[in-house]
C-alpha cells in the first residue's frame, strides 16, 4: 500500500511530482496542508535526505502543525529538515553569518512598538511634526523601501524632488543608524539583510543553495518582493521549487504581499508544472457557488472552480436591517436560534471588514448574555508587565539594545529621571557607542543609582548561561525587584499571573525544544506573529468568535455571519475607484464566504453612523454577484414596509421582512462616467494650505487621481493626517 493512496487524483499528482518547478493552486478547503506533508514524506521515502529540504510557511502555528504531521508519517527523521517561517529561517541564517555584514551575532529583534518609539526619537531629533510625518506612515514607507531591498542611500536617490519623502529618507538614515548602534534588526531587516548576505557573500549563498536542494513554500500568494527574491536565490541552482497557494486568497497587500509573484510564476519558470486543487472538503455547494460567482469577477487570477461531494446544503441567508444596531440584534437573535437548534456558541463566527464594526455587536451580545471571544484584544506579549520583563531579557542578551535599556532603567523606580536618560543617551551618541557600554566605561564617574543599575545588569548578564531558561526568567523577575514592584500595582494579581505564564512558557519551550539555549528562546518569543494569536481554546470555552476576515484566513467554522456587507463598507469606500484595490476586497469576500462549512448569513444595513454622522448605505456590489439560486433574501426597511418572511426570531419585533428575487446593483458614489455635479476642488497641489469646515487648516502632503475624483492626503494642524476625496471634502485654499 502506497503512502499516497489516501489522496485524491490531483492531490496525488502534486505530491508525486518531486523534481523541477511546481505550482499548486490550492483552493480554499482543498487539503493543501495534507498535500504538502504527504509530498515531503514521499520525497524522504524516495531517498531525498531530510536536511536537503526547506519548507517555508507564514505562521509558527502552521510550521509546527506541518512538522508534527510529517513526523507522524515518517518518524524522527523529520527533525533533520527545516520547517520554518520566513523570518525564523532568516534569523537562523543570520545568527550564523550576520557578522559578515558588520553586525554582532547577538542582535535583538525589535517589534512594531519599538519601531514606533525609535521613529519618534528620529522625528524629535530632526524637529519634524509627527502630525505630518506620522510614525505609522513613516514606518510603512520604510517597510516598503526594505521590501524593495533599498537601504537609505538607494531610497534617497529614488525620491529626489519629493519634499516629504526626502525628509523620510533622512528619518530612515537615522533610524538605521540607531538600529546599528543598538545591534538590533526590525522584522523587515530579517529578510533584507539575509538577501544582502546572499548577494554580497557568494560562499554563504552557495552553502544554502546546496543544502536546500528541495524547497516548498506555503501560502505563496502572501509573499512580498523581498521574500520572493530570497526564494529565487535559494532555488536558482537546483530549481526544485514547489509553491503552494491560492491567488484568490491574496488579501495582505497592506502588509506588502504581491499577488504578481504567484500570477507570474510560470513566466519565471516556463517549464513549471501546474496542478489545481479544486475539490473542497469544507463547505456545502451553495456556499462554494457563492464564492465561485463572486471571485470570477476578478481579472487578475489564474482561475479555478471549487466543488464538493457534500451536497448543496442550506441556502445562504442575506438580510438587511435599518441600522447597525438592529443588524446586530438580528445576528444575536439568529445565534440564539442556532443555539436552541443544537449548535454550540464555539461553532459560530462573526466576521467583518474592520474592527470598528463590532461596537453595536458587542453591546447586544453583552445585553443578551451571548458569550464571545473578540480576536483583537491586547496580545500576551503586548502587555505592560510582559514587555517590561522581555526588555530585561533582551538587554541581558544584547547589552547594546538602547530601546530595552530605556524601557526598564527606571522600572522599578531607581530615581533615574528622563533628563538623566536623555543626557546619558547624548553622551553615548557622541562616543559612537550604546548607552550601556558608555555607562560601563564611565562606571566610576556616574551617580550611585546609575552605577547600581550597571552592576545589577552585569550580574544578570553573567547568570544568563548558567541557569535553565525558565530559571533565568524567574531569576530576573526576583533580582530586578520587578516581582515586588508588581505587588504594589492595582492589577497585581493579573499582572503577576501573566509573568507566571511567561515563566511557564519558557519551561514549556525548553521541554519541547531539546538543547534550547537562551538565545533560541528569545528568538522564539520575538517571532510570535499576530497570525498565531487565535485562541484554540475557544471551543472549550464555548464562545462565539468575533474577528476580521483578514484574521479568519486559514480558519473554518460550521456557521459564519458576515456583517456590514454594504457599498462603502465592504468593499471599502477607499477601494471603489481603484481596480486593484477592489479586486483585493473581492478576494477578501471570497475568503470570508469560504470560512463557512454548513451555514452562511450575510447582513447589511440601510444606514450607519460614522464619525458621529448617520449616512445611508446601499447594498454591496458583492451581493449582486452571488447567484439568486443559492440565497434567501429578506430585509426590514427603515420605513417599516414589507411583508413577514418568517424563519427568524421576533424577539425584537422583526416583522417587516421583504423577500427579493434579485439584488439591484447600486452604489453611493458616482461612476467614472457619471454626469453628477458635485461641489469640490480637484486642482490643489502638494504643499497647498487648505481649510476644511470640520477639521480646520492643514497642509496637502500627497494627492492621487481616483477615477473622476482626487484623493488628498492632508496633515491637519489639530486632528492629524486624513485622506479626503476632493469632490466631497469642500476644501478651501488658505490665502
XYZ file of C-alpha atoms in Angstrom:
735
model
C 0.000 0.000 0.000
C 1.392 3.393 -1.054
C 1.753 6.290 1.344
C -0.217 8.416 -1.145
C -3.249 6.142 -1.533
C -5.402 8.386 0.666
C -5.054 11.403 -1.640
C -7.423 12.322 -4.444
C -6.099 12.320 -8.009
C -4.995 15.971 -8.128
C -3.514 15.876 -4.637
C -1.563 12.772 -5.585
C -0.286 14.390 -8.777
C 1.076 17.299 -6.723
C 2.642 15.007 -4.112
C 4.311 12.677 -6.620
C 5.966 15.372 -8.742
C 9.272 15.916 -6.946
C 11.724 17.397 -9.454
C 11.522 20.766 -11.165
C 9.322 23.805 -10.571
C 5.752 23.075 -9.452
C 2.834 25.462 -8.897
C -0.032 24.052 -6.819
C -3.127 26.249 -6.996
C -4.927 25.121 -3.868
C -8.484 26.379 -3.492
C -9.961 27.077 -0.069
C -10.538 23.872 1.899
C -8.853 21.684 -0.724
C -6.398 19.978 1.655
C -3.180 21.826 0.780
C -1.522 21.104 4.155
C -2.224 17.412 3.610
C -0.641 17.623 0.167
C 2.454 19.391 1.499
C 3.037 16.943 4.333
C 2.471 13.858 2.194
C 4.687 15.318 -0.526
C 7.534 15.772 1.989
C 7.016 12.276 3.377
C 7.019 10.855 -0.169
C 10.240 12.721 -1.021
C 12.024 11.232 2.001
C 10.573 7.801 1.186
C 12.094 8.196 -2.301
C 15.558 8.740 -0.801
C 15.857 12.523 -0.512
C 17.729 13.494 2.653
C 15.609 15.471 5.161
C 18.380 18.035 5.652
C 18.147 18.884 1.938
C 14.513 20.033 2.357
C 13.349 23.529 3.292
C 9.622 24.080 3.934
C 8.523 27.679 4.440
C 5.229 28.781 6.000
C 3.901 32.111 7.248
C 2.984 31.351 10.858
C 4.651 29.472 13.680
C 1.414 27.581 14.185
C 1.407 26.351 10.573
C 5.093 25.387 10.766
C 4.523 23.428 13.958
C 1.482 21.643 12.518
C 3.342 20.702 9.337
C 6.368 19.389 11.255
C 4.160 17.296 13.537
C 2.240 15.821 10.599
C 5.424 14.901 8.733
C 6.873 13.331 11.893
C 3.690 11.279 12.318
C 4.199 9.925 8.795
C 7.960 9.250 8.733
C 9.201 9.406 12.339
C 12.148 11.248 13.874
C 13.988 11.846 10.599
C 11.590 14.776 10.084
C 13.572 16.649 12.743
C 16.506 16.946 10.335
C 14.602 19.169 7.880
C 13.857 22.870 8.183
C 10.149 23.648 8.589
C 10.130 27.323 9.402
C 8.551 30.703 8.802
C 10.363 33.131 6.511
C 11.513 35.162 9.484
C 12.661 32.267 11.655
C 14.616 30.760 8.743
C 16.319 34.100 8.145
C 17.124 34.508 11.844
C 18.838 31.116 11.832
C 20.861 32.064 8.745
C 21.805 35.471 10.180
C 22.797 34.042 13.566
C 25.444 32.067 11.677
C 26.784 34.730 9.321
C 25.496 38.250 10.059
C 28.958 39.259 11.270
C 29.893 39.343 7.579
C 27.573 42.370 7.331
C 29.105 44.139 10.320
C 26.521 43.121 12.920
C 27.121 41.120 16.078
C 25.515 37.685 16.171
C 23.763 38.558 19.455
C 21.436 41.026 17.665
C 17.932 41.603 19.053
C 14.723 41.785 17.014
C 12.504 44.780 17.687
C 8.725 44.792 17.330
C 6.309 47.402 15.958
C 6.055 49.284 19.263
C 9.841 49.561 19.492
C 9.925 50.759 15.877
C 7.348 53.428 16.649
C 9.356 54.665 19.657
C 12.518 54.782 17.575
C 10.799 56.707 14.770
C 9.522 59.225 17.333
C 13.109 59.724 18.536
C 14.193 60.392 14.954
C 11.370 62.904 14.411
C 12.339 64.713 17.597
C 15.999 64.914 16.568
C 15.033 66.327 13.170
C 12.395 68.652 14.674
C 9.698 67.241 12.368
C 5.959 67.456 13.094
C 4.565 63.986 13.909
C 1.156 65.113 12.604
C 2.638 65.479 9.135
C 5.221 62.702 9.439
C 3.101 60.224 11.389
C 5.141 57.367 12.909
C 2.767 54.843 11.336
C 3.126 56.413 7.887
C 6.911 56.657 8.168
C 7.134 53.034 9.314
C 5.055 51.947 6.299
C 7.305 53.881 3.898
C 10.484 52.410 5.409
C 8.951 48.925 5.294
C 8.117 49.421 1.610
C 11.696 50.542 0.935
C 13.093 47.440 2.618
C 10.655 45.259 0.687
C 12.224 46.769 -2.444
C 15.683 45.989 -0.963
C 16.544 49.689 -0.687
C 18.735 50.910 2.147
C 18.724 54.692 2.896
C 21.158 55.736 0.104
C 19.180 53.853 -2.589
C 15.863 55.105 -1.223
C 17.093 58.724 -1.159
C 18.162 58.584 -4.813
C 14.672 57.498 -5.859
C 12.751 60.276 -4.090
C 14.699 63.356 -5.192
C 12.346 66.323 -5.597
C 9.625 64.926 -3.300
C 9.799 67.088 -0.163
C 8.047 64.669 2.159
C 9.938 61.581 1.007
C 13.260 63.423 1.144
C 12.552 64.019 4.842
C 11.580 60.363 5.276
C 14.904 59.404 3.660
C 16.671 61.331 6.424
C 14.486 59.679 9.084
C 15.272 56.293 7.529
C 19.010 57.023 7.669
C 18.946 57.978 11.367
C 16.612 55.069 12.164
C 19.009 52.555 10.605
C 21.958 54.090 12.428
C 20.145 53.756 15.762
C 19.422 50.108 14.949
C 23.079 49.534 14.101
C 24.362 51.089 17.326
C 21.839 49.048 19.328
C 22.730 45.885 17.348
C 19.045 45.397 16.532
C 17.046 44.429 13.448
C 13.387 45.020 12.695
C 11.252 42.359 11.009
C 11.829 43.722 7.509
C 15.587 43.674 8.148
C 15.477 39.921 8.720
C 14.593 39.376 5.054
C 16.531 42.350 3.674
C 19.784 41.516 5.465
C 19.549 37.830 4.505
C 19.180 38.777 0.838
C 22.112 41.229 1.206
C 24.152 38.483 2.843
C 23.491 36.166 -0.091
C 24.257 38.844 -2.689
C 27.450 40.063 -1.031
C 28.809 36.667 0.071
C 28.670 34.111 -2.724
C 30.058 31.375 -0.460
C 27.185 31.744 2.003
C 24.604 31.653 -0.804
C 26.178 28.561 -2.381
C 26.218 26.808 1.002
C 22.452 27.210 1.398
C 21.731 26.519 -2.280
C 23.474 23.151 -1.900
C 21.909 22.478 1.485
C 18.326 23.178 0.366
C 18.049 21.232 -2.864
C 14.260 20.935 -2.478
C 12.205 23.951 -1.399
C 8.485 24.147 -0.597
C 6.682 27.438 0.053
C 3.193 27.535 1.552
C 0.791 30.482 1.088
C 2.919 31.708 -1.803
C 0.316 34.341 -2.700
C 1.246 36.176 0.520
C 4.948 36.635 -0.303
C 6.333 40.125 -0.762
C 9.050 41.185 -3.198
C 11.981 40.591 -0.844
C 10.705 37.170 0.238
C 10.250 36.136 -3.378
C 13.782 37.217 -4.287
C 15.081 35.263 -1.278
C 13.347 32.094 -2.513
C 14.508 32.601 -6.105
C 18.123 32.965 -4.947
C 17.947 29.731 -2.937
C 16.222 27.775 -5.729
C 18.323 29.105 -8.608
C 20.736 26.194 -8.954
C 18.594 23.083 -8.426
C 15.204 24.570 -9.432
C 13.303 22.046 -7.326
C 10.810 24.627 -6.107
C 7.234 23.794 -5.147
C 4.999 26.761 -4.336
C 1.508 26.223 -2.979
C -1.050 28.974 -2.772
C -4.336 30.451 -3.872
C -4.274 33.685 -5.849
C -7.941 34.121 -4.893
C -6.909 34.386 -1.225
C -4.235 37.062 -1.631
C -5.518 39.594 0.926
C -2.394 41.048 2.541
C -1.424 43.779 0.099
C -1.362 46.223 3.020
C 1.451 44.110 4.501
C 3.393 44.146 1.256
C 2.106 40.888 -0.266
C 2.470 40.916 -4.058
C -0.061 38.788 -5.928
C 2.097 39.077 -9.050
C 4.517 36.579 -7.515
C 2.042 33.725 -7.895
C 0.454 35.050 -11.107
C 3.881 35.288 -12.795
C 5.371 32.031 -11.505
C 5.048 30.394 -14.932
C 6.880 33.354 -16.513
C 9.766 32.856 -14.101
C 9.679 29.091 -14.725
C 8.289 28.422 -18.243
C 8.675 24.670 -17.677
C 6.652 24.751 -14.435
C 4.026 22.081 -13.918
C 0.668 23.378 -12.634
C -1.789 21.399 -10.505
C -5.196 22.768 -9.498
C -6.788 21.515 -6.278
C -10.493 22.277 -6.720
C -12.246 19.628 -4.635
C -13.335 21.263 -1.392
C -13.625 19.268 1.841
C -15.047 22.081 3.986
C -18.167 23.756 2.633
C -21.502 22.899 1.014
C -22.030 23.514 -2.698
C -24.299 26.546 -2.153
C -21.526 28.259 -0.199
C -18.955 27.321 -2.846
C -21.213 28.529 -5.670
C -21.473 31.900 -3.940
C -17.691 32.109 -3.546
C -17.037 30.982 -7.134
C -19.519 33.510 -8.534
C -18.048 36.428 -6.616
C -14.387 35.730 -7.346
C -14.866 35.082 -11.071
C -15.422 38.848 -11.469
C -11.718 39.418 -10.776
C -9.487 39.685 -13.835
C -6.155 39.159 -12.029
C -6.443 35.435 -11.265
C -5.429 32.027 -12.561
C -8.934 30.598 -12.491
C -10.424 27.543 -10.804
C -13.845 26.325 -9.704
C -14.416 24.806 -6.272
C -16.727 21.796 -5.945
C -17.675 19.306 -3.249
C -19.259 15.910 -2.698
C -21.003 17.247 0.423
C -24.241 18.240 -1.342
C -25.983 21.582 -1.809
C -26.642 22.230 1.873
C -28.788 25.029 3.259
C -29.282 28.231 1.332
C -27.325 31.313 2.343
C -29.279 33.957 4.253
C -28.866 37.548 3.028
C -30.567 40.106 5.261
C -30.605 43.911 5.693
C -31.738 45.982 8.649
C -32.472 49.731 9.041
C -29.267 50.432 11.004
C -26.237 48.798 12.603
C -27.931 48.350 16.000
C -30.792 46.351 14.511
C -28.350 44.461 12.293
C -26.511 43.382 15.465
C -29.785 42.477 17.178
C -30.768 40.334 14.182
C -27.449 38.468 14.301
C -27.900 37.917 18.050
C -31.404 36.520 17.549
C -30.157 34.160 14.847
C -27.341 32.957 17.100
C -29.820 32.231 19.898
C -31.958 30.275 17.414
C -28.921 28.275 16.266
C -28.008 27.582 19.900
C -31.534 26.294 20.571
C -31.210 24.110 17.467
C -28.160 22.355 18.919
C -25.164 24.373 17.740
C -22.526 25.382 20.278
C -21.515 29.022 20.518
C -17.998 27.967 19.535
C -19.403 26.706 16.207
C -20.219 30.290 15.256
C -18.017 33.106 13.945
C -18.985 36.671 13.100
C -16.640 38.216 10.534
C -16.314 41.829 9.425
C -14.212 44.151 7.266
C -12.764 46.173 10.152
C -12.842 46.218 13.941
C -14.908 49.403 14.172
C -17.998 47.380 13.208
C -18.039 45.410 16.469
C -19.292 48.139 18.829
C -23.034 47.519 18.285
C -22.473 43.778 18.143
C -20.636 43.651 21.476
C -23.307 45.823 23.124
C -26.099 43.444 22.052
C -24.091 40.316 22.920
C -23.378 41.600 26.412
C -27.013 42.590 26.902
C -28.249 39.185 25.755
C -25.523 37.223 27.620
C -24.152 35.676 24.425
C -20.577 34.588 25.242
C -17.990 35.742 22.729
C -14.247 35.956 22.143
C -13.042 39.099 20.375
C -9.910 38.278 18.379
C -8.496 41.771 18.514
C -7.671 42.246 22.148
C -4.302 43.039 23.666
C -1.943 40.207 22.845
C 0.057 38.487 25.565
C 3.442 39.905 24.535
C 1.950 43.418 24.254
C 1.005 43.600 27.938
C 2.954 46.090 30.037
C 4.427 43.610 32.509
C 5.447 41.191 29.745
C 7.081 43.953 27.705
C 8.994 45.047 30.826
C 10.216 41.523 31.560
C 11.149 40.896 27.930
C 13.070 44.205 27.872
C 15.217 42.960 30.800
C 15.800 39.670 28.971
C 16.670 41.436 25.723
C 19.144 43.686 27.487
C 20.741 40.625 29.112
C 21.074 39.033 25.678
C 22.272 42.165 23.899
C 23.565 44.936 26.241
C 23.738 47.339 23.264
C 19.919 47.401 22.999
C 19.235 51.049 23.925
C 15.461 50.701 23.473
C 15.205 47.925 26.041
C 17.503 49.807 28.424
C 15.410 52.984 28.236
C 12.254 50.988 28.991
C 13.488 49.419 32.235
C 16.275 51.653 33.566
C 13.746 53.220 35.960
C 11.332 50.267 36.276
C 11.105 49.546 39.157
C 11.812 53.134 40.212
C 15.515 53.909 40.739
C 15.263 57.715 40.812
C 16.670 57.923 37.293
C 14.680 60.637 35.535
C 14.036 61.289 31.859
C 16.551 64.162 31.811
C 19.257 61.822 33.094
C 18.373 59.183 30.488
C 18.463 61.813 27.717
C 21.841 63.058 28.938
C 23.478 59.616 29.061
C 21.955 58.894 25.666
C 23.541 62.015 24.189
C 26.883 61.067 25.739
C 26.716 57.590 24.206
C 25.749 59.081 20.819
C 28.802 61.393 20.866
C 31.004 58.440 21.775
C 29.525 56.342 18.971
C 28.512 53.542 21.313
C 25.488 52.163 23.161
C 24.190 53.599 26.424
C 25.113 50.537 28.489
C 28.683 50.429 27.176
C 29.014 54.138 27.855
C 27.764 53.650 31.418
C 30.219 50.794 31.920
C 33.073 52.949 30.619
C 32.149 55.785 32.996
C 31.156 53.487 35.871
C 33.442 55.156 38.403
C 32.187 58.642 37.486
C 28.392 58.220 37.322
C 25.855 58.652 40.087
C 25.284 55.843 42.589
C 21.843 54.869 41.267
C 23.176 54.532 37.722
C 26.175 52.563 38.939
C 23.896 50.203 40.883
C 21.857 49.624 37.715
C 25.021 48.784 35.749
C 26.186 46.350 38.440
C 22.726 44.740 38.543
C 22.699 44.162 34.779
C 26.282 42.869 34.770
C 25.301 40.300 37.382
C 22.233 39.302 35.368
C 24.280 39.003 32.158
C 26.764 36.705 33.935
C 23.909 34.413 35.002
C 22.120 34.016 31.654
C 24.099 30.968 30.522
C 24.427 29.275 33.922
C 20.688 28.703 34.526
C 17.996 26.967 32.519
C 15.841 29.413 30.536
C 12.831 29.279 32.897
C 15.110 29.537 35.946
C 16.797 32.573 34.413
C 13.468 34.306 33.657
C 12.395 33.727 37.253
C 15.812 34.938 38.483
C 15.415 38.205 36.534
C 11.883 38.588 37.933
C 13.230 38.388 41.503
C 16.649 40.003 41.131
C 15.426 43.194 39.473
C 12.782 43.770 42.131
C 10.075 43.504 39.479
C 8.032 40.991 41.476
C 7.920 43.382 44.416
C 7.152 46.227 42.020
C 4.073 44.394 40.695
C 2.789 43.702 44.202
C 2.070 47.425 44.507
C 0.062 47.502 41.274
C -3.730 47.761 41.447
C -3.909 44.854 38.984
C -1.221 42.911 40.852
C -2.893 39.505 40.706
C -3.468 39.568 36.933
C -0.047 41.018 36.147
C 1.782 38.515 38.370
C -0.206 35.704 36.778
C 0.915 36.900 33.351
C 4.587 36.860 34.383
C 3.982 33.385 35.811
C 2.666 32.378 32.400
C 5.818 33.811 30.798
C 7.966 31.626 33.063
C 5.779 28.578 32.330
C 6.088 29.293 28.610
C 9.871 29.373 28.933
C 9.828 25.965 30.634
C 7.472 24.560 28.023
C 9.762 25.834 25.256
C 12.735 24.054 26.827
C 10.705 20.863 27.269
C 9.623 20.817 23.617
C 12.886 22.049 22.033
C 15.780 19.828 23.130
C 19.039 21.629 23.933
C 17.325 25.021 23.578
C 19.511 27.967 24.530
C 18.524 31.317 25.975
C 19.124 32.872 22.540
C 16.803 30.286 20.950
C 14.081 31.189 23.439
C 14.480 34.922 22.804
C 14.244 34.397 19.041
C 11.112 32.324 19.565
C 9.241 34.999 21.524
C 10.450 37.749 19.161
C 8.959 35.914 16.177
C 5.482 35.344 17.623
C 3.117 36.603 14.933
C -0.286 38.217 15.279
C -1.438 35.499 12.869
C -0.633 32.976 15.623
C -2.864 34.721 18.169
C -6.179 32.929 17.581
C -7.284 31.208 20.794
C -7.509 27.480 20.091
C -9.342 27.010 23.411
C -12.383 28.916 22.106
C -14.211 25.625 21.558
C -13.505 24.534 25.124
C -14.775 27.891 26.380
C -17.849 27.673 24.111
C -17.818 31.264 22.917
C -18.724 32.828 19.587
C -15.685 34.150 17.731
C -15.657 37.771 16.535
C -12.841 38.598 14.139
C -11.893 40.405 10.943
C -11.879 38.452 7.703
C -8.133 39.021 7.490
C -7.684 37.283 10.856
C -10.031 34.447 9.843
C -7.927 33.305 6.889
C -6.906 29.692 7.468
C -9.773 29.016 9.889
C -13.193 27.448 9.415
C -16.469 27.348 11.355
C -19.749 25.440 10.978
C -21.649 28.751 10.939
C -20.383 32.118 9.715
C -22.010 35.557 9.784
C -20.507 38.320 7.641
C -21.787 41.715 8.730
C -21.524 45.146 7.156
C -21.751 43.996 3.533
C -22.688 47.446 2.244
C -21.209 49.567 -0.528
C -18.609 51.831 1.042
C -18.095 49.442 3.967
C -17.383 46.240 2.071
C -15.987 46.956 -0.459
C -14.444 49.819 1.462
C -15.027 53.403 0.411
C -11.351 53.888 -0.486
C -11.248 50.907 -2.864
C -14.226 51.645 -5.098
C -12.342 53.596 -7.796
C -9.116 51.579 -7.695
C -9.452 48.359 -9.671
C -6.568 46.553 -7.957
C -7.892 47.543 -4.513
C -11.395 46.445 -5.484
C -10.086 43.060 -6.611
C -8.334 42.675 -3.242
C -11.649 43.444 -1.492
C -13.348 40.810 -3.635
C -10.696 38.265 -2.659
C -11.382 39.162 0.971
C -15.083 38.496 0.369
C -14.151 35.114 -1.127
C -12.088 34.320 1.972
C -14.963 35.304 4.269
C -17.515 33.164 2.416
C -15.273 30.091 2.326
C -14.764 30.104 6.125
C -18.305 28.651 6.442
C -18.828 24.910 6.480
C -22.609 24.482 6.821
C -24.400 27.814 7.145
C -23.632 31.343 5.999
C -25.514 34.538 6.789
C -24.612 37.875 5.183
C -26.028 41.067 6.672
C -26.109 44.764 5.897
C -27.810 47.983 6.992
C -29.627 50.810 5.211
C -27.816 53.379 7.371
C -24.778 53.542 9.645
C -23.305 56.124 11.984
C -19.748 57.060 11.029
C -17.804 59.771 12.884
C -20.981 60.810 14.679
C -22.991 61.260 11.468
C -25.657 58.874 10.160
C -25.337 58.147 6.435
C -27.332 55.926 4.047
C -25.737 52.814 2.571
C -26.650 50.737 -0.455
C -26.239 47.007 -0.970
C -22.703 45.869 -1.688
C -21.893 45.042 -5.291
C -20.619 41.701 -3.984
C -24.189 40.692 -3.125
C -25.265 41.196 -6.720
C -22.515 38.825 -7.803
C -23.997 35.940 -5.778
C -26.475 33.871 -7.867
C -30.075 34.149 -6.664
C -30.413 30.354 -6.636
C -28.162 29.944 -3.572
C -29.574 32.568 -1.180
C -32.779 33.677 0.502
C -33.097 37.446 0.803
C -35.045 39.432 3.380
C -34.977 42.984 4.647
C -36.540 45.280 7.191
C -36.703 48.718 5.614
C -36.248 51.944 7.581
C -39.888 52.761 6.781
C -41.343 49.548 8.156
C -42.738 48.429 4.787
C -42.702 44.853 3.625
C -44.210 41.501 4.447
C -43.192 38.961 7.048
C -40.894 36.370 5.585
C -40.805 34.099 8.618
C -37.926 31.925 9.701
C -36.389 34.443 12.105
C -36.767 35.172 15.814
C -39.165 38.033 16.554
C -37.814 38.950 19.992
C -37.069 42.450 18.733
C -40.179 42.867 16.570
C -38.671 41.868 13.229
C -41.954 41.606 11.351
C -41.283 43.717 8.265
C -39.224 41.402 6.069
C -39.480 41.532 2.307
C -38.051 38.814 0.092
C -36.359 39.965 -3.093
C -35.800 37.649 -6.048
C -32.647 39.519 -7.066
C -30.483 42.282 -5.630
C -30.081 45.527 -7.551
C -26.634 46.848 -8.416
C -26.343 50.141 -6.578
C -23.634 52.435 -5.297
C -23.439 55.594 -3.238
C -20.682 57.064 -5.387
C -20.822 58.356 -8.970
C -19.283 56.046 -11.534
C -16.314 57.180 -13.589
C -18.538 58.395 -16.472
C -21.128 59.974 -14.184
C -22.528 63.452 -15.016
C -23.279 64.179 -11.328
C -22.255 67.760 -10.494
C -20.673 67.898 -7.024
C -19.045 70.929 -5.495
C -15.361 70.358 -4.916
C -11.882 71.387 -5.962
C -9.603 68.923 -7.756
C -6.813 71.391 -8.571
C -4.939 71.597 -5.261
C -1.257 70.653 -5.307
C 1.074 69.055 -2.775
C 2.228 71.838 -0.456
C -1.013 73.866 -0.648
C -2.547 75.031 2.624
C -6.301 74.319 2.731
C -9.201 74.675 5.145
C -11.907 72.086 5.922
C -15.159 73.049 7.648
C -14.797 70.320 10.313
C -11.052 69.599 10.547
C -9.738 73.148 10.166
C -6.468 74.173 8.491
C -3.999 71.684 7.049
C -1.217 71.005 4.545
C -1.692 68.782 1.476
C 1.127 66.211 1.641
C 0.033 63.900 -1.217
C -2.582 63.628 -3.958
C -3.746 60.758 -6.163
C -6.223 60.578 -9.050
C -9.052 58.093 -8.361
C -11.480 57.834 -11.242
C -13.072 61.242 -11.822
C -12.002 62.415 -8.377
C -8.797 63.211 -6.472
C -7.792 61.737 -3.128
C -5.890 64.222 -0.954
C -3.679 63.297 1.989
C -3.918 66.284 4.339
C -1.952 66.860 7.549
C -4.391 68.922 9.605
C -2.983 71.155 12.337
C -5.404 69.921 15.011
C -6.518 66.379 14.122
C -3.570 64.795 12.306
C -3.471 63.246 8.821
C -6.650 62.305 6.937
C -7.443 61.160 3.395
C -10.307 63.057 1.721
C -11.881 62.980 -1.740
C -11.902 66.351 -3.479
C -15.494 66.137 -4.742
C -16.833 65.643 -1.228
C -14.423 67.473 1.049
C -15.384 71.047 0.025
C -11.878 72.292 0.704
C -10.969 75.956 0.503
C -7.492 77.273 -0.170
C -5.930 79.286 2.628
C -4.657 82.666 1.465
